[in-house]
Structures are given as C-alpha cells and as structure tokens.
Amino acid sequence: MAIDAATMRKVARLARIAEPEEKLEPLARELTGILNWIEQLNEVDTDGVEPMTTAVHATLPMREDVVTEGGDPAKVLSNAPKSVGNFYVVPKVVE
C-alpha cells in the first residue's frame, strides 16, 4: 500500500500534527514502509499457534481466597489527600 504526500497531509491534519510541506514526502515513504511490513505479517501462517500474553510461560503465585475484615481504615486512609468517613474523596471526572 503506497501512501502519497496528499494522503500524508490528510493523516497529519486528522491527527492534529503540524508538519511542514517538505517533510510530508519522507513521512509518506516511512508510513508506506510500515504498512508494507504489516502486510508481510499478514502472510505469516499462524494456524495452530496458541495465543499468548507473554514470551515466557510463568504461573502466577496463588494465595488462599479467604474473606477478611479488611485492613484498618484509619491506616489505609492515612495517605489519602482527602477522605470522608471511611472513603476516599476523588475529583469528579465525568460531568
């Protein structure tokens, strides 16, 4: 897949990246190379290959699943910048 300077200009505008005109052609060549490499990866036969989350197989240590009373709220909240009762107070992030 070949990317030209016009397409690179459009991608840069959509990404809100201000690139000078003289850099658009080199960026287009670089993006074309990346997309060609991705197309090569699509040709790899992965039939029978199990998905993996890491290159090294490791089992996580397990602990006993026991219900407890929790920690000491005063101790847990001692580092909180702000708390009310036994709860953390956090800034509102959704209007």
XYZ file of N, CA and C in Angstrom:
285
model
N 0.847 -1.169 0.000
C 0.000 0.000 0.000
C 0.893 1.232 0.000
N 0.756 2.058 -0.993
C 1.588 3.253 -1.110
C 0.828 4.480 -0.612
N 1.488 5.249 0.219
C 0.929 6.490 0.748
C 1.630 7.637 0.030
N 0.850 8.567 -0.493
C 1.448 9.729 -1.155
C 1.412 10.937 -0.214
N 1.990 12.035 -0.662
C 2.087 13.237 0.177
C 0.702 13.795 0.502
N -0.241 13.698 -0.431
C -1.590 14.214 -0.182
C -2.275 13.426 0.932
N -2.113 12.106 0.901
C -2.700 11.275 1.951
C -2.013 11.551 3.282
N -0.699 11.728 3.250
C 0.040 12.034 4.474
C -0.407 13.373 5.041
N -0.672 14.342 4.190
C -1.158 15.649 4.623
C -2.499 15.490 5.345
N -3.370 14.645 4.772
C -4.686 14.424 5.369
C -4.557 13.706 6.715
N -3.687 12.695 6.785
C -3.468 11.973 8.042
C -2.920 12.922 9.107
N -1.978 13.757 8.725
C -1.390 14.716 9.665
C -2.451 15.695 10.164
N -3.315 16.142 9.267
C -4.375 17.073 9.674
C -5.336 16.388 10.638
N -5.732 15.139 10.331
C -6.647 14.410 11.203
C -6.036 14.131 12.568
N -4.720 13.921 12.599
C -4.015 13.654 13.854
C -3.621 14.948 14.559
N -3.949 16.053 13.964
C -3.609 17.371 14.504
C -2.100 17.533 14.698
N -1.356 17.065 13.681
C 0.101 17.187 13.681
C 0.479 18.199 12.606
N 1.152 19.245 12.996
C 1.582 20.263 12.044
C 2.945 19.868 11.488
N 2.970 19.449 10.247
C 4.217 19.059 9.600
C 4.461 19.992 8.413
N 5.695 20.465 8.249
C 5.997 21.297 7.087
C 5.870 20.485 5.799
N 5.577 21.160 4.733
C 5.340 20.514 3.433
C 6.521 19.642 2.991
N 7.748 20.086 3.279
C 8.918 19.330 2.828
C 9.111 18.011 3.595
N 8.448 17.855 4.737
C 8.565 16.613 5.496
C 7.479 15.599 5.136
N 6.473 15.998 4.373
C 5.366 15.102 4.066
C 5.796 13.910 3.212
N 6.622 14.137 2.215
C 7.053 13.040 1.340
C 7.896 12.004 2.100
N 8.903 12.421 2.910
C 9.633 11.414 3.692
C 8.733 10.664 4.684
N 7.798 11.366 5.286
C 6.878 10.701 6.200
C 5.990 9.705 5.455
N 5.577 10.065 4.253
C 4.752 9.168 3.444
C 5.533 7.894 3.112
N 6.815 8.031 2.772
C 7.636 6.851 2.483
C 7.792 5.974 3.729
N 7.994 6.616 4.871
C 8.146 5.866 6.119
C 6.855 5.126 6.472
N 5.722 5.790 6.347
C 4.440 5.153 6.638
C 4.157 4.024 5.653
N 4.530 4.211 4.396
C 4.369 3.148 3.397
C 5.189 1.922 3.793
N 6.412 2.138 4.260
C 7.256 1.027 4.707
C 6.644 0.288 5.885
N 6.076 1.025 6.826
C 5.439 0.402 7.990
C 4.233 -0.425 7.549
N 3.407 0.129 6.672
C 2.227 -0.598 6.200
C 2.611 -1.826 5.382
N 3.689 -1.729 4.597
C 4.162 -2.901 3.853
C 4.633 -4.001 4.800
N 5.289 -3.624 5.878
C 5.740 -4.598 6.857
C 4.547 -5.289 7.515
N 3.502 -4.523 7.813
C 2.288 -5.102 8.400
C 1.645 -6.071 7.421
N 1.639 -5.737 6.129
C 1.091 -6.649 5.126
C 1.898 -7.948 5.080
N 3.206 -7.866 5.271
C 4.037 -9.069 5.316
C 3.655 -9.941 6.517
N 3.365 -9.311 7.639
C 2.969 -10.070 8.824
C 1.652 -10.805 8.591
N 0.773 -10.231 7.788
C -0.500 -10.888 7.496
C -0.304 -12.168 6.697
N 0.829 -12.328 6.033
C 1.098 -13.522 5.233
C 1.627 -14.690 6.068
N 1.988 -14.443 7.316
C 2.540 -15.488 8.173
C 1.434 -16.472 8.534
N 1.734 -17.770 8.384
C 0.777 -18.821 8.716
C 0.767 -19.018 10.234
N -0.333 -18.678 10.869
C -0.442 -18.807 12.323
C -1.428 -19.903 12.724
N -1.800 -20.769 11.789
C -2.709 -21.865 12.115
C -2.054 -22.779 13.148
N -2.782 -23.091 14.184
C -2.279 -23.978 15.221
C -1.400 -23.302 16.253
N -1.196 -21.997 16.135
C -0.378 -21.273 17.110
C -1.307 -20.738 18.188
N -1.045 -21.131 19.415
C -1.874 -20.679 20.533
C -1.582 -19.216 20.841
N -2.622 -18.428 21.099
C -2.388 -17.041 21.517
C -1.637 -17.016 22.844
N -0.788 -16.015 23.005
C -0.033 -15.928 24.248
C 0.022 -14.486 24.723
N 0.181 -14.321 26.008
C 0.261 -12.983 26.579
C 1.685 -12.576 26.895
N 2.595 -13.548 26.888
C 3.990 -13.259 27.182
C 4.871 -14.283 26.479
N 6.100 -13.949 26.268
C 7.017 -14.866 25.601
C 7.524 -15.948 26.550
N 7.366 -15.733 27.844
C 7.837 -16.680 28.844
C 6.636 -17.239 29.589
N 6.532 -18.568 29.633
C 5.435 -19.183 30.366
C 5.726 -19.104 31.855
N 4.834 -18.486 32.591
C 5.008 -18.378 34.034
C 3.644 -18.514 34.686
N 3.617 -19.192 35.796
C 2.376 -19.297 36.545
C 2.421 -18.285 37.679
N 1.303 -17.676 37.929
C 1.224 -16.689 38.995
C 1.070 -17.390 40.338
N 1.703 -16.848 41.350
C 1.536 -17.457 42.669
C 0.090 -17.264 43.134
N -0.476 -18.315 43.688
C -1.847 -18.251 44.165
C -1.837 -18.075 45.676
N -2.847 -17.398 46.182
C -2.997 -17.271 47.627
C -4.356 -17.834 47.999
N -4.514 -18.111 49.225
C -5.773 -18.638 49.726
C -6.845 -17.552 49.600
N -8.007 -17.920 49.084
C -9.109 -16.978 48.912
C -9.943 -16.988 50.188
N -9.604 -16.088 51.090
C -10.241 -16.054 52.398
C -10.859 -14.682 52.612
N -12.084 -14.663 53.112
C -12.746 -13.407 53.444
C -12.163 -12.883 54.746
N -11.794 -11.590 54.741
C -11.262 -10.975 55.956
C -12.060 -9.724 56.266
N -11.765 -9.149 57.377
C -12.426 -7.907 57.777
C -11.810 -6.699 57.069
N -10.799 -6.912 56.276
C -10.131 -5.807 55.603
C -9.057 -5.218 56.484
N -8.475 -4.153 55.997
C -7.422 -3.509 56.773
C -8.009 -2.523 57.764
N -7.154 -1.858 58.416
C -7.543 -0.812 59.351
C -7.853 0.443 58.545
N -9.125 0.902 58.504
C -9.465 2.069 57.662
C -8.632 3.306 57.976
N -8.342 3.536 59.221
C -7.540 4.715 59.570
C -6.152 4.608 58.949
N -5.586 3.406 58.972
C -4.257 3.196 58.409
C -4.303 3.310 56.882
N -5.340 2.736 56.266
C -5.476 2.777 54.807
C -5.667 4.203 54.318
N -6.481 4.975 55.026
C -6.786 6.337 54.592
C -5.755 7.366 55.058
N -4.753 6.947 55.789
C -3.781 7.911 56.319
C -3.002 8.622 55.212
N -2.836 7.995 54.062
C -2.108 8.624 52.954
C -3.026 9.307 51.956
N -4.319 9.238 52.163
C -5.260 9.848 51.220
C -5.201 11.363 51.344
N -5.181 12.078 50.202
C -5.181 13.530 50.277
C -6.470 14.063 50.895
N -7.591 13.346 50.664
C -8.862 13.789 51.209
C -9.747 12.568 51.413
N -10.446 12.520 52.546
C -11.363 11.415 52.796
C -12.554 11.929 53.587
N -13.653 11.208 53.455
C -14.861 11.486 54.219
C -15.308 10.159 54.802
N -15.394 10.098 56.101
C -15.725 8.822 56.732
C -14.619 7.833 56.425
N -15.001 6.654 55.956
C -14.018 5.639 55.583
C -13.858 5.525 54.077
N -14.024 6.635 53.354
C -13.978 6.619 51.894
C -12.986 7.652 51.378
N -12.347 7.318 50.251
C -11.505 8.279 49.543
C -12.400 9.304 48.864
N -11.955 10.537 48.805
C -12.632 11.570 48.020
C -11.761 11.840 46.808
N -12.354 11.680 45.623
C -11.603 11.893 44.372
C -12.279 12.973 43.569
N -11.530 13.675 42.719
C -12.140 14.710 41.885
C -13.128 14.101 40.897
N -14.164 14.853 40.610
C -15.166 14.419 39.638
C -14.526 14.449 38.259
N -14.670 13.359 37.492
C -14.058 13.305 36.168
C -15.100 13.228 35.055
N -16.341 12.924 35.391
C -17.408 12.839 34.395
C -18.498 13.810 34.801
N -18.884 14.645 33.863
C -19.960 15.603 34.154
C -21.307 14.952 33.986
